[in-house]
CSV table of C-alpha atoms and ligand atoms in Angstrom, one decimal:
chain,number,residue,atom,x,y,z
A,1,MET,CA,0.0,0.0,0.0
A,2,ALA,CA,1.3,3.5,-0.8
A,3,THR,CA,1.6,6.0,2.0
A,4,ARG,CA,-1.4,8.3,2.1
A,5,VAL,CA,0.1,11.8,1.9
A,6,GLY,CA,-2.9,13.8,0.7
A,7,SER,CA,-2.9,16.9,-1.4
A,8,GLU,CA,0.6,18.3,-2.1
A,9,LEU,CA,-0.9,21.7,-1.3
A,10,ASN,CA,-1.4,20.8,2.4
A,11,THR,CA,0.1,23.6,4.4
A,12,CYS,CA,0.8,24.6,8.0
A,13,ILE,CA,0.7,28.3,8.7
A,14,MET,CA,2.4,29.2,12.0
A,15,GLY,CA,3.9,32.1,13.9
A,16,LEU,CA,7.7,32.5,14.1
A,17,ALA,CA,7.7,34.8,17.1
A,18,TRP,CA,5.7,35.3,20.2
A,19,GLY,CA,2.2,35.2,18.6
A,20,ASP,CA,0.4,38.2,17.0
A,21,GLU,CA,2.3,37.9,13.8
A,22,GLY,CA,-0.8,38.3,11.6
A,23,LYS,CA,-1.5,34.7,10.9
A,24,GLY,CA,-5.3,35.2,10.9
A,25,LYS,CA,-5.2,37.6,7.9
A,26,ILE,CA,-3.0,35.3,5.8
A,27,THR,CA,-5.1,32.2,6.7
A,28,ASP,CA,-8.2,34.1,5.6
A,29,LEU,CA,-6.4,35.2,2.3
A,30,LEU,CA,-5.4,31.6,1.5
A,31,CYS,CA,-8.8,30.1,2.2
A,32,PRO,CA,-10.0,30.1,-1.4
A,33,ALA,CA,-7.2,27.5,-2.1
A,34,PHE,CA,-8.2,25.2,0.7
A,35,ASP,CA,-11.1,22.9,1.7
A,36,PHE,CA,-10.3,22.6,5.4
A,37,VAL,CA,-8.8,25.0,8.0
A,38,VAL,CA,-7.7,23.1,11.1
A,39,ARG,CA,-6.6,24.5,14.5
A,40,TYR,CA,-4.2,22.1,16.2
A,41,ASN,CA,-3.0,23.8,19.4
A,42,GLY,CA,-3.8,26.4,22.0
A,43,GLY,CA,-7.2,27.7,22.9
A,44,ALA,CA,-8.9,31.1,23.5
A,45,ASN,CA,-5.4,32.6,24.3
A,46,ALA,CA,-5.0,33.1,20.6
A,47,GLY,CA,-6.2,36.3,19.0
A,48,HIS,CA,-6.7,36.3,15.3
A,49,THR,CA,-8.0,39.5,13.7
A,50,VAL,CA,-9.6,39.2,10.3
A,51,CYS,CA,-10.8,42.3,8.4
A,52,VAL,CA,-13.4,42.1,5.8
A,53,GLY,CA,-14.1,45.5,4.3
A,54,ASP,CA,-14.5,47.9,7.2
A,55,ARG,CA,-15.5,45.0,9.6
A,56,ARG,CA,-13.0,43.6,12.0
A,57,PHE,CA,-13.5,40.2,13.6
A,58,ALA,CA,-11.4,39.0,16.6
A,59,LEU,CA,-11.3,35.2,16.6
A,60,HIS,CA,-9.9,33.3,19.5
A,61,LEU,CA,-11.0,29.7,19.2
A,62,LEU,CA,-12.7,29.6,15.8
A,63,PRO,CA,-10.4,28.8,12.9
A,64,SER,CA,-9.8,31.8,10.7
A,65,GLY,CA,-11.4,30.0,7.7
A,66,ILE,CA,-14.8,30.4,9.4
A,67,LEU,CA,-15.8,33.4,7.3
A,68,HIS,CA,-15.6,31.2,4.1
A,69,GLN,CA,-18.7,29.2,3.3
A,70,HIS,CA,-16.8,26.5,1.3
A,71,VAL,CA,-14.3,25.8,4.1
A,72,THR,CA,-14.8,23.2,6.8
A,73,SER,CA,-13.3,24.7,10.0
A,74,VAL,CA,-12.0,22.1,12.4
A,75,ILE,CA,-11.0,22.4,16.0
A,76,GLY,CA,-8.6,19.5,16.5
A,77,PRO,CA,-7.9,17.2,19.4
A,78,GLY,CA,-4.8,19.2,20.5
A,79,VAL,CA,-6.9,22.4,21.1
A,80,VAL,CA,-8.2,23.2,24.6
A,81,VAL,CA,-11.8,24.5,24.2
A,82,ASP,CA,-13.6,26.8,26.6
A,83,PRO,CA,-17.2,26.1,25.5
A,84,THR,CA,-18.5,29.4,26.9
A,85,ALA,CA,-15.9,31.4,25.0
A,86,LEU,CA,-16.5,29.4,21.8
A,87,LEU,CA,-20.3,30.0,22.0
A,88,GLY,CA,-19.6,33.7,22.7
A,89,GLU,CA,-17.6,33.9,19.4
A,90,ILE,CA,-20.3,32.0,17.4
A,91,ASP,CA,-23.0,34.3,18.8
A,92,ALA,CA,-20.9,37.5,18.1
A,93,LEU,CA,-20.5,36.5,14.5
A,94,ALA,CA,-24.2,35.6,14.2
A,95,GLU,CA,-25.0,39.1,15.3
A,96,SER,CA,-23.0,40.4,12.3
A,97,GLY,CA,-25.0,38.1,10.1
A,98,ILE,CA,-22.3,35.4,9.8
A,99,ARG,CA,-23.5,31.9,10.4
A,100,ALA,CA,-20.2,30.7,11.6
A,101,ALA,CA,-21.3,27.4,13.0
A,102,GLU,CA,-22.5,25.7,9.9
A,103,ASN,CA,-19.2,24.3,8.8
A,104,LEU,CA,-17.6,23.9,12.2
A,105,LYS,CA,-16.4,20.6,13.4
A,106,ILE,CA,-15.0,20.1,16.9
A,107,SER,CA,-12.9,17.0,17.9
A,108,ASP,CA,-14.6,14.8,20.4
A,109,ARG,CA,-11.0,14.2,21.8
A,110,ALA,CA,-10.5,17.9,22.5
A,111,HIS,CA,-10.2,18.9,26.2
A,112,LEU,CA,-12.5,21.3,27.9
A,113,VAL,CA,-11.3,24.5,29.7
A,114,LEU,CA,-13.6,24.9,32.7
A,115,PRO,CA,-14.1,27.8,35.2
A,116,TYR,CA,-11.6,26.4,37.7
A,117,HIS,CA,-8.8,26.4,35.1
A,118,LYS,CA,-9.3,30.2,34.5
A,119,ILE,CA,-9.4,30.8,38.3
A,120,GLU,CA,-6.2,28.8,38.9
A,121,ASP,CA,-4.5,30.6,36.0
A,122,THR,CA,-5.3,34.0,37.6
A,123,LEU,CA,-4.5,33.0,41.2
A,124,SER,CA,-1.2,31.3,40.4
A,125,GLU,CA,-0.1,34.4,38.5
A,126,THR,CA,-1.1,36.7,41.3
A,127,ALA,CA,0.6,34.6,43.9
A,128,ALA,CA,3.9,34.3,41.9
A,129,ASP,CA,6.9,36.5,42.6
A,130,PRO,CA,6.6,39.4,40.0
A,131,SER,CA,9.8,38.2,38.3
A,132,GLY,CA,8.4,34.7,37.9
A,133,ARG,CA,5.0,35.7,36.4
A,134,ILE,CA,4.5,34.3,33.0
A,135,GLY,CA,2.0,37.1,32.1
A,136,THR,CA,-0.6,34.6,30.9
A,137,THR,CA,-3.8,35.5,29.1
A,138,ALA,CA,-5.7,34.1,32.1
A,139,ARG,CA,-7.7,31.9,29.7
A,140,GLY,CA,-7.0,28.8,31.7
A,141,ILE,CA,-4.7,27.3,29.1
A,142,GLY,CA,-1.8,26.1,31.3
A,143,PRO,CA,-4.1,24.5,34.0
A,144,CYS,CA,-6.2,22.7,31.4
A,145,TYR,CA,-3.1,21.3,29.6
A,146,ALA,CA,-1.8,20.3,33.0
A,147,ASP,CA,-5.0,18.4,33.7
A,148,LYS,CA,-4.8,16.7,30.3
A,149,MET,CA,-1.3,15.4,31.1
A,150,ARG,CA,-2.4,14.4,34.6
A,151,ARG,CA,-5.4,12.5,33.0
A,152,THR,CA,-7.4,11.8,36.2
A,153,SER,CA,-8.8,15.4,36.4
A,154,ALA,CA,-9.3,16.0,32.7
A,155,VAL,CA,-12.7,16.4,30.9
A,156,ARG,CA,-13.1,15.9,27.1
A,157,PHE,CA,-16.1,16.5,24.8
A,158,ALA,CA,-16.3,12.7,24.4
A,159,ASP,CA,-16.6,12.2,28.2
A,160,VAL,CA,-19.6,14.6,28.5
A,161,LEU,CA,-21.3,13.3,25.3
A,162,SER,CA,-21.0,9.7,26.5
A,163,GLY,CA,-23.6,10.7,29.0
A,164,ASP,CA,-22.4,8.2,31.6
A,165,GLY,CA,-21.9,9.7,35.0
A,166,TRP,CA,-19.9,12.7,33.7
A,167,SER,CA,-21.7,15.1,36.0
A,168,ASP,CA,-20.9,13.1,39.2
A,169,ARG,CA,-17.3,12.9,38.0
A,170,LEU,CA,-17.1,16.6,37.4
A,171,ARG,CA,-18.6,17.4,40.8
A,172,ARG,CA,-15.8,15.3,42.4
A,173,ILE,CA,-13.2,17.1,40.3
A,174,VAL,CA,-14.6,20.5,41.5
A,175,VAL,CA,-14.3,19.3,45.1
A,176,GLY,CA,-10.7,18.4,44.5
A,177,LYS,CA,-10.0,21.7,42.8
A,178,LYS,CA,-11.5,23.7,45.7
A,179,ALA,CA,-9.2,21.9,48.1
A,180,MET,CA,-6.2,22.4,45.9
A,181,LEU,CA,-6.9,26.2,45.4
A,182,THR,CA,-7.5,26.6,49.2
A,183,ALA,CA,-4.3,24.8,50.0
A,184,MET,CA,-2.2,26.8,47.5
A,185,TYR,CA,-3.8,30.2,47.4
A,186,GLY,CA,-5.9,30.4,50.6
A,187,GLU,CA,-9.3,30.6,48.7
A,188,ASP,CA,-11.5,28.2,46.8
A,189,GLY,CA,-12.2,30.5,44.0
A,190,GLY,CA,-16.0,30.6,44.8
A,191,LEU,CA,-16.4,27.5,42.7
A,192,ASP,CA,-19.9,26.0,42.7
A,193,ALA,CA,-20.1,22.4,41.4
A,194,ASP,CA,-23.8,22.6,40.5
A,195,SER,CA,-23.6,25.6,38.4
A,196,ILE,CA,-20.4,24.4,36.7
A,197,VAL,CA,-22.2,21.2,35.8
A,198,ALA,CA,-25.4,23.0,34.7
A,199,ASP,CA,-23.5,25.5,32.5
A,200,LEU,CA,-21.4,22.8,30.9
A,201,GLY,CA,-24.5,20.7,30.2
A,202,ARG,CA,-26.2,23.7,28.4
A,203,ALA,CA,-23.1,24.6,26.5
A,204,ILE,CA,-22.5,21.0,25.3
A,205,GLU,CA,-26.1,20.8,24.2
A,206,ARG,CA,-25.6,23.8,21.9
A,207,LEU,CA,-22.3,22.5,20.6
A,208,ALA,CA,-23.1,18.8,20.3
A,209,ASP,CA,-24.0,18.8,16.6
A,210,HIS,CA,-20.5,20.1,15.8
A,211,VAL,CA,-18.6,17.6,17.9
A,212,THR,CA,-17.4,14.6,15.9
A,213,ASP,CA,-14.4,12.3,15.3
A,214,THR,CA,-12.4,14.9,13.4
A,215,THR,CA,-9.5,12.4,13.2
A,216,ALA,CA,-11.6,10.1,11.0
A,217,LEU,CA,-12.9,13.2,9.1
A,218,LEU,CA,-9.4,14.4,8.3
A,219,GLY,CA,-8.2,10.9,7.5
A,220,ASP,CA,-10.9,10.6,4.9
A,221,ALA,CA,-10.2,14.1,3.6
A,222,ILE,CA,-6.5,13.3,3.2
A,223,GLY,CA,-7.4,10.1,1.4
A,224,ALA,CA,-9.6,12.1,-1.0
A,225,GLY,CA,-6.9,14.6,-1.7
A,226,ARG,CA,-8.8,17.5,-0.1
A,227,ARG,CA,-6.6,20.5,0.6
A,228,ILE,CA,-6.0,21.3,4.2
A,229,LEU,CA,-4.5,24.4,5.9
A,230,PHE,CA,-3.3,23.7,9.5
A,231,GLU,CA,-3.5,27.0,11.5
A,232,GLY,CA,-1.1,27.4,14.3
A,233,ALA,CA,-1.9,29.6,17.3
A,234,ASN,CA,0.5,31.6,19.4
A,235,GLY,CA,4.1,31.4,18.0
A,236,MET,CA,7.3,29.3,17.8
A,237,LEU,CA,9.0,31.3,20.6
A,238,LEU,CA,6.0,30.5,22.9
A,239,ASP,CA,6.4,26.7,22.2
A,240,VAL,CA,6.4,24.7,25.4
A,241,ASP,CA,9.5,22.7,24.3
A,242,HIS,CA,11.4,25.1,22.1
A,243,GLY,CA,10.3,28.6,23.2
A,244,THR,CA,11.7,31.0,25.9
A,245,TYR,CA,10.8,28.5,28.7
A,246,PRO,CA,9.2,29.0,31.2
A,247,PHE,CA,7.8,32.2,29.6
A,248,VAL,CA,5.9,30.2,27.0
A,249,THR,CA,2.4,28.8,26.5
A,250,SER,CA,1.6,25.1,27.1
A,251,SER,CA,1.3,23.6,23.7
A,252,SER,CA,3.4,22.7,20.6
A,253,THR,CA,2.9,25.9,18.5
A,254,GLY,CA,5.0,25.1,15.4
A,255,ALA,CA,4.6,22.7,12.5
A,256,HIS,CA,5.9,19.9,14.7
A,257,GLY,CA,2.6,20.1,16.6
A,258,VAL,CA,0.4,19.4,13.6
A,259,ALA,CA,0.5,15.6,13.5
A,260,ALA,CA,-0.4,15.2,17.2
A,261,GLY,CA,-2.7,18.3,17.6
A,262,ALA,CA,-4.7,17.8,14.4
A,263,GLY,CA,-4.7,14.0,14.4
A,264,VAL,CA,-3.0,13.5,11.0
A,265,PRO,CA,0.1,11.6,9.8
A,266,ARG,CA,3.4,13.6,9.8
A,267,THR,CA,3.4,13.3,6.0
A,268,ALA,CA,0.3,15.4,5.8
A,269,VAL,CA,2.1,18.7,5.7
A,270,SER,CA,3.9,19.7,2.4
A,271,HIS,CA,4.5,23.4,3.0
A,272,VAL,CA,5.2,25.4,6.1
A,273,LEU,CA,4.4,29.1,6.0
A,274,GLY,CA,6.2,30.9,8.8
A,275,VAL,CA,4.6,34.3,9.6
A,276,THR,CA,6.6,37.1,11.2
A,277,LYS,CA,6.3,40.8,11.4
A,278,ALA,CA,9.0,43.1,9.9
A,279,TYR,CA,9.8,44.0,13.5
A,280,ALA,CA,9.3,42.0,16.7
A,281,THR,CA,6.6,42.2,19.4
A,282,ARG,CA,5.9,40.3,22.6
A,283,VAL,CA,3.1,40.4,25.2
A,284,GLY,CA,3.6,39.1,28.7
A,285,SER,CA,6.9,38.6,30.5
A,286,GLY,CA,10.0,36.9,29.3
A,287,PRO,CA,13.3,37.6,27.5
A,288,PHE,CA,13.1,39.8,24.4
A,289,VAL,CA,16.6,40.5,23.2
A,290,ALA,CA,15.7,43.0,20.4
A,291,GLU,CA,13.2,45.0,22.6
A,292,LEU,CA,13.3,48.8,22.2
A,293,VAL,CA,12.4,50.4,25.5
A,294,ASP,CA,12.5,53.9,24.0
A,295,GLU,CA,10.8,56.3,21.6
A,296,THR,CA,11.4,54.0,18.6
A,297,GLY,CA,9.6,51.2,20.4
A,298,ASP,CA,6.7,53.5,21.3
A,299,LEU,CA,6.5,54.7,17.7
A,300,ILE,CA,6.3,51.1,16.4
A,301,ARG,CA,3.6,50.3,18.9
A,302,GLU,CA,1.5,53.3,17.9
A,303,ARG,CA,2.0,52.9,14.2
A,304,GLY,CA,1.4,49.2,14.3
A,305,HIS,CA,-1.5,49.4,16.7
A,306,GLU,CA,0.3,46.9,18.9
A,307,TYR,CA,-2.2,46.2,21.6
A,308,GLY,CA,-3.3,42.6,22.4
A,309,THR,CA,-6.4,41.2,20.6
A,310,THR,CA,-7.2,38.9,23.5
A,311,THR,CA,-6.2,41.0,26.5
A,312,GLY,CA,-5.8,44.6,25.1
A,313,ARG,CA,-2.4,44.8,26.8
A,314,PRO,CA,0.2,47.0,25.1
A,315,ARG,CA,2.8,44.9,23.3
A,316,ARG,CA,6.5,45.2,23.8
A,317,CYS,CA,8.1,46.2,20.5
A,318,GLY,CA,11.6,45.8,19.0
A,319,TRP,CA,13.6,45.4,15.8
A,320,PHE,CA,13.3,42.2,13.7
A,321,ASP,CA,15.1,39.4,15.4
A,322,ALA,CA,16.9,37.3,12.8
A,323,VAL,CA,18.5,35.0,15.4
A,324,ALA,CA,15.2,33.9,16.9
A,325,THR,CA,13.4,33.8,13.5
A,326,ARG,CA,16.1,31.5,11.9
A,327,TYR,CA,15.9,29.3,15.0
A,328,GLY,CA,12.1,28.8,14.3
A,329,VAL,CA,12.7,28.4,10.5
A,330,ARG,CA,15.1,25.6,11.0
A,331,LEU,CA,13.1,23.9,13.8
A,332,ALA,CA,9.8,23.9,12.0
A,333,GLY,CA,11.1,23.3,8.5
A,334,VAL,CA,9.6,26.6,7.2
A,335,THR,CA,9.4,26.6,3.4
A,336,ASP,CA,8.2,30.2,2.9
A,337,ILE,CA,8.3,33.3,5.1
A,338,VAL,CA,5.4,35.8,5.3
A,339,LEU,CA,6.8,39.2,6.3
A,340,ALA,CA,3.9,41.2,7.7
A,341,HIS,CA,3.4,44.8,8.7
A,342,LEU,CA,6.1,46.3,6.4
A,343,ASP,CA,4.0,49.4,6.2
A,344,THR,CA,4.4,50.0,9.9
A,345,LEU,CA,8.2,50.6,9.4
A,346,SER,CA,7.7,53.4,6.8
A,347,SER,CA,9.2,56.7,7.8
A,348,PHE,CA,12.1,55.4,9.9
A,349,ASP,CA,15.5,56.8,8.6
A,350,ARG,CA,17.0,53.4,9.3
A,351,VAL,CA,15.7,50.0,10.3
A,352,GLY,CA,17.5,47.6,12.6
A,353,ILE,CA,17.9,43.9,12.5
A,354,CYS,CA,19.2,41.8,15.4
A,355,VAL,CA,21.8,39.6,13.9
A,356,GLY,CA,23.4,38.1,17.0
A,357,TYR,CA,23.0,37.8,20.8
A,358,ASP,CA,25.8,39.2,22.9
A,359,CYS,CA,25.5,36.8,25.9
A,360,ASP,CA,28.0,37.7,28.6
A,361,GLY,CA,30.5,38.7,26.0
A,362,GLU,CA,30.0,35.6,23.8
A,363,ILE,CA,28.2,36.3,20.4
A,364,LEU,CA,25.6,33.6,19.8
A,365,ASP,CA,23.7,32.9,16.6
A,366,THR,CA,21.0,30.8,18.2
A,367,PRO,CA,19.0,31.4,21.4
A,368,PRO,CA,20.4,29.7,24.6
A,369,ALA,CA,18.0,27.5,26.6
A,370,ASP,CA,18.5,29.4,29.9
A,371,ALA,CA,16.0,32.2,30.2
A,372,ALA,CA,18.2,34.2,32.7
A,373,ARG,CA,21.1,34.1,30.2
A,374,LEU,CA,18.8,35.2,27.4
A,375,GLU,CA,17.4,38.0,29.6
A,376,ARG,CA,21.0,39.4,30.0
A,377,ALA,CA,21.8,39.1,26.3
A,378,LYS,CA,22.3,42.3,24.3
A,379,PRO,CA,21.3,42.6,20.6
A,380,VAL,CA,24.0,42.8,18.0
A,381,LEU,CA,22.3,45.2,15.6
A,382,GLU,CA,22.8,45.8,11.9
A,383,PHE,CA,21.1,48.9,10.3
A,384,MET,CA,19.7,49.3,6.8
A,385,PRO,CA,18.4,52.4,5.1
A,386,GLY,CA,14.7,53.0,5.9
A,387,TRP,CA,11.9,54.1,3.5
A,388,SER,CA,9.4,56.9,3.6
A,389,GLU,CA,6.9,55.7,1.0
A,390,ASP,CA,3.4,54.8,2.1
A,391,LEU,CA,3.3,51.1,1.1
A,392,ARG,CA,-0.4,50.6,1.4
A,393,GLY,CA,-1.1,51.5,-2.2
A,394,VAL,CA,1.4,49.0,-3.6
A,395,ARG,CA,-0.3,46.1,-5.3
A,396,ARG,CA,2.5,44.1,-6.8
A,397,PHE,CA,5.6,42.7,-5.0
A,398,GLU,CA,8.0,44.0,-7.7
A,399,GLU,CA,6.6,47.5,-7.3
A,400,LEU,CA,7.9,47.8,-3.7
A,401,PRO,CA,10.6,50.5,-3.3
A,402,ALA,CA,14.2,49.3,-3.8
A,403,THR,CA,15.0,50.0,-0.1
A,404,VAL,CA,12.2,47.7,1.0
A,405,LEU,CA,13.3,45.0,-1.5
A,406,ALA,CA,16.8,45.2,-0.1
A,407,TYR,CA,15.5,44.8,3.4
A,408,ILE,CA,13.5,41.7,2.3
A,409,ASP,CA,16.6,40.3,0.6
A,410,ARG,CA,18.7,40.7,3.8
A,411,VAL,CA,15.9,39.0,5.9
A,412,GLU,CA,15.9,36.1,3.5
A,413,GLN,CA,19.7,35.7,3.7
A,414,LEU,CA,19.7,35.9,7.5
A,415,VAL,CA,16.7,33.5,8.2
A,416,GLU,CA,17.6,31.1,5.4
A,417,ALA,CA,14.1,30.9,3.8
A,418,PRO,CA,12.4,32.8,0.9
A,419,VAL,CA,10.0,35.7,1.7
A,420,SER,CA,7.0,34.8,-0.5
A,421,ILE,CA,4.3,36.9,1.0
A,422,VAL,CA,4.5,40.4,2.5
A,423,GLY,CA,1.9,42.5,4.3
A,424,VAL,CA,1.6,46.2,3.5
A,425,GLY,CA,-1.6,47.0,5.4
A,426,PRO,CA,-4.4,45.3,7.4
A,427,GLU,CA,-6.8,44.6,4.5
A,428,ARG,CA,-7.0,41.3,2.5
A,429,THR,CA,-6.0,43.3,-0.6
A,430,GLU,CA,-2.9,44.7,1.1
A,431,THR,CA,-0.9,41.5,0.8
A,432,LEU,CA,1.7,40.9,-2.0
A,433,LEU,CA,2.7,37.5,-3.2
A,434,ARG,CA,5.5,36.1,-5.4
A,435,GLY,CA,6.7,32.8,-6.5
A,436,ARG,CA,4.7,29.6,-6.0
A,437,TRP,CA,2.1,31.2,-3.6
A,438,ARG,CA,1.2,33.8,-6.2
A,439,SER,CA,0.6,31.1,-8.8
A,440,ILE,CA,-1.3,28.9,-6.3
A,441,LEU,CA,-3.7,31.8,-5.5
A,442,GLU,CA,-4.0,33.0,-9.1
A,443,THR,CA,-4.8,29.5,-10.3
A,444,THR,CA,-7.4,29.1,-7.6
A,445,ALA,CA,-8.9,32.5,-8.4
A,446,SER,CA,-9.3,31.7,-12.1
A,447,ALA,CA,-10.7,28.2,-11.3
A,448,THR,CA,-13.3,29.8,-9.0
A,449,ALA,CA,-14.2,32.4,-11.6
A,450,ASN,CA,-14.7,29.7,-14.3
A,451,GLU,CA,-16.9,27.7,-11.9
A,452,SER,CA,-19.2,30.7,-11.2
B,501,IMP,P1,-1.1,31.4,28.2
B,501,IMP,O1,-1.0,30.8,26.8
B,501,IMP,O2,-2.3,32.2,28.4
B,501,IMP,O3,-0.7,30.5,29.3
B,501,IMP,O4,0.1,32.5,28.3
B,501,IMP,C1,1.5,32.2,28.2
B,501,IMP,C2,2.3,33.3,27.5
B,501,IMP,O5,2.0,33.2,26.1
B,501,IMP,C3,2.0,34.7,27.9
B,501,IMP,O6,3.2,35.5,27.8
B,501,IMP,C4,1.0,35.2,26.9
B,501,IMP,O7,1.0,36.6,26.8
B,501,IMP,C5,1.5,34.5,25.7
B,501,IMP,N1,0.5,34.2,24.6
B,501,IMP,C6,-0.3,33.1,24.5
B,501,IMP,N2,-1.0,33.1,23.4
B,501,IMP,C7,-0.6,34.2,22.7
B,501,IMP,C8,-1.0,34.8,21.5
B,501,IMP,O8,-1.8,34.2,20.7
B,501,IMP,N3,-0.4,35.9,21.1
B,501,IMP,C9,0.6,36.5,21.9
B,501,IMP,N4,0.9,36.0,23.1
B,501,IMP,C10,0.4,34.9,23.5
């Protein structure tokens, strides 16, 4: 029997930094070429902004393909799902006239984020020494993944839908959680088992039609050569194994997380699109070597509207970090780079790129594992001429100003992957493509036009 590899277009789109790279917009742009969009990691900590005309949608749990009728949107087994948050998103889209839920499939193997996870997330952050705070999104992500690994206190969709004694088991879990919270933080979080059970029962009733064996669904889709886009949440530097640990999230954020998190064979991914901004941002605590704690950083934040989609927190800003980006490119086998937000850098006399880390006098070209060492590292910066042109009107890659093209060339050299897509503004139309991704989308657009 031949190995089932599926469509050669199957792609993973993932962030190469600390999240917020603009993955949602690119996913949305690529949707015409795909039949499925699959989330494989994270939960409501992600914040994907998708703009359609003058309407902006902030998605947290829903895959970014949700606005496209022909796409089946899948929440895979590796995602931790807060049912209340998910229903809130579905309802918000419905209010805008978008029937998001029609093509939504949720894995029956996915784990549930419950109220005590969110309470524990907040209490553990508040109780921690300020220097040890992770700065989480308080969405209960870490505590839910911890329960998943612990197994005995975890709850999945399948458990609730099986109908057998789930409510008694959940009540017992809540009793245990109250005792744990009291012992660790001196309060039980005001948890009430009856209302948690009742709320979950109501939420699952509304979601039940969407819950299915997505592993079988995607297995069939791969066999039939359907085209699948795997949508990563958060970013490579927040990866639980490979990020700036412990200042990371609790899942495998890169392409290496697809097989386990989506429930597909490792051969299912042909291309890996690594999304990064033309500068760097980070929310929450943790090392950030290229950070600019000055007027330039403030200017990037204001021009790039760098405030969190999920929490509204101002993002820390810095120059493009070629060391961290190359690390992610190599680790995830990135085949193409998406360089977003080039327009935000317009009007700087010169633009910086971090090309090395000065760690206690030693120049490193890859990030060290030790967060304290990384925290002490100073950026080795290289500067290139800036540009003053407003890029938002540019519609073809080759029409970009020469200074911008030179900057892109240098990024490609440093990160060892081709830049195939660039962002010059927030709208779908403000994205320029070249090489194979331009032909893929042009071919899809003409096929769609011929069909209609
Ligand atoms: P958690 O995922 O809520 O546990 O947060 C852990 C760290 O990851 C914190 O620094 C968060 O700010 C960060 N984080 C998690 N998801 C995202 C994201 O989608 N964008 C940016 N930062 C994120």
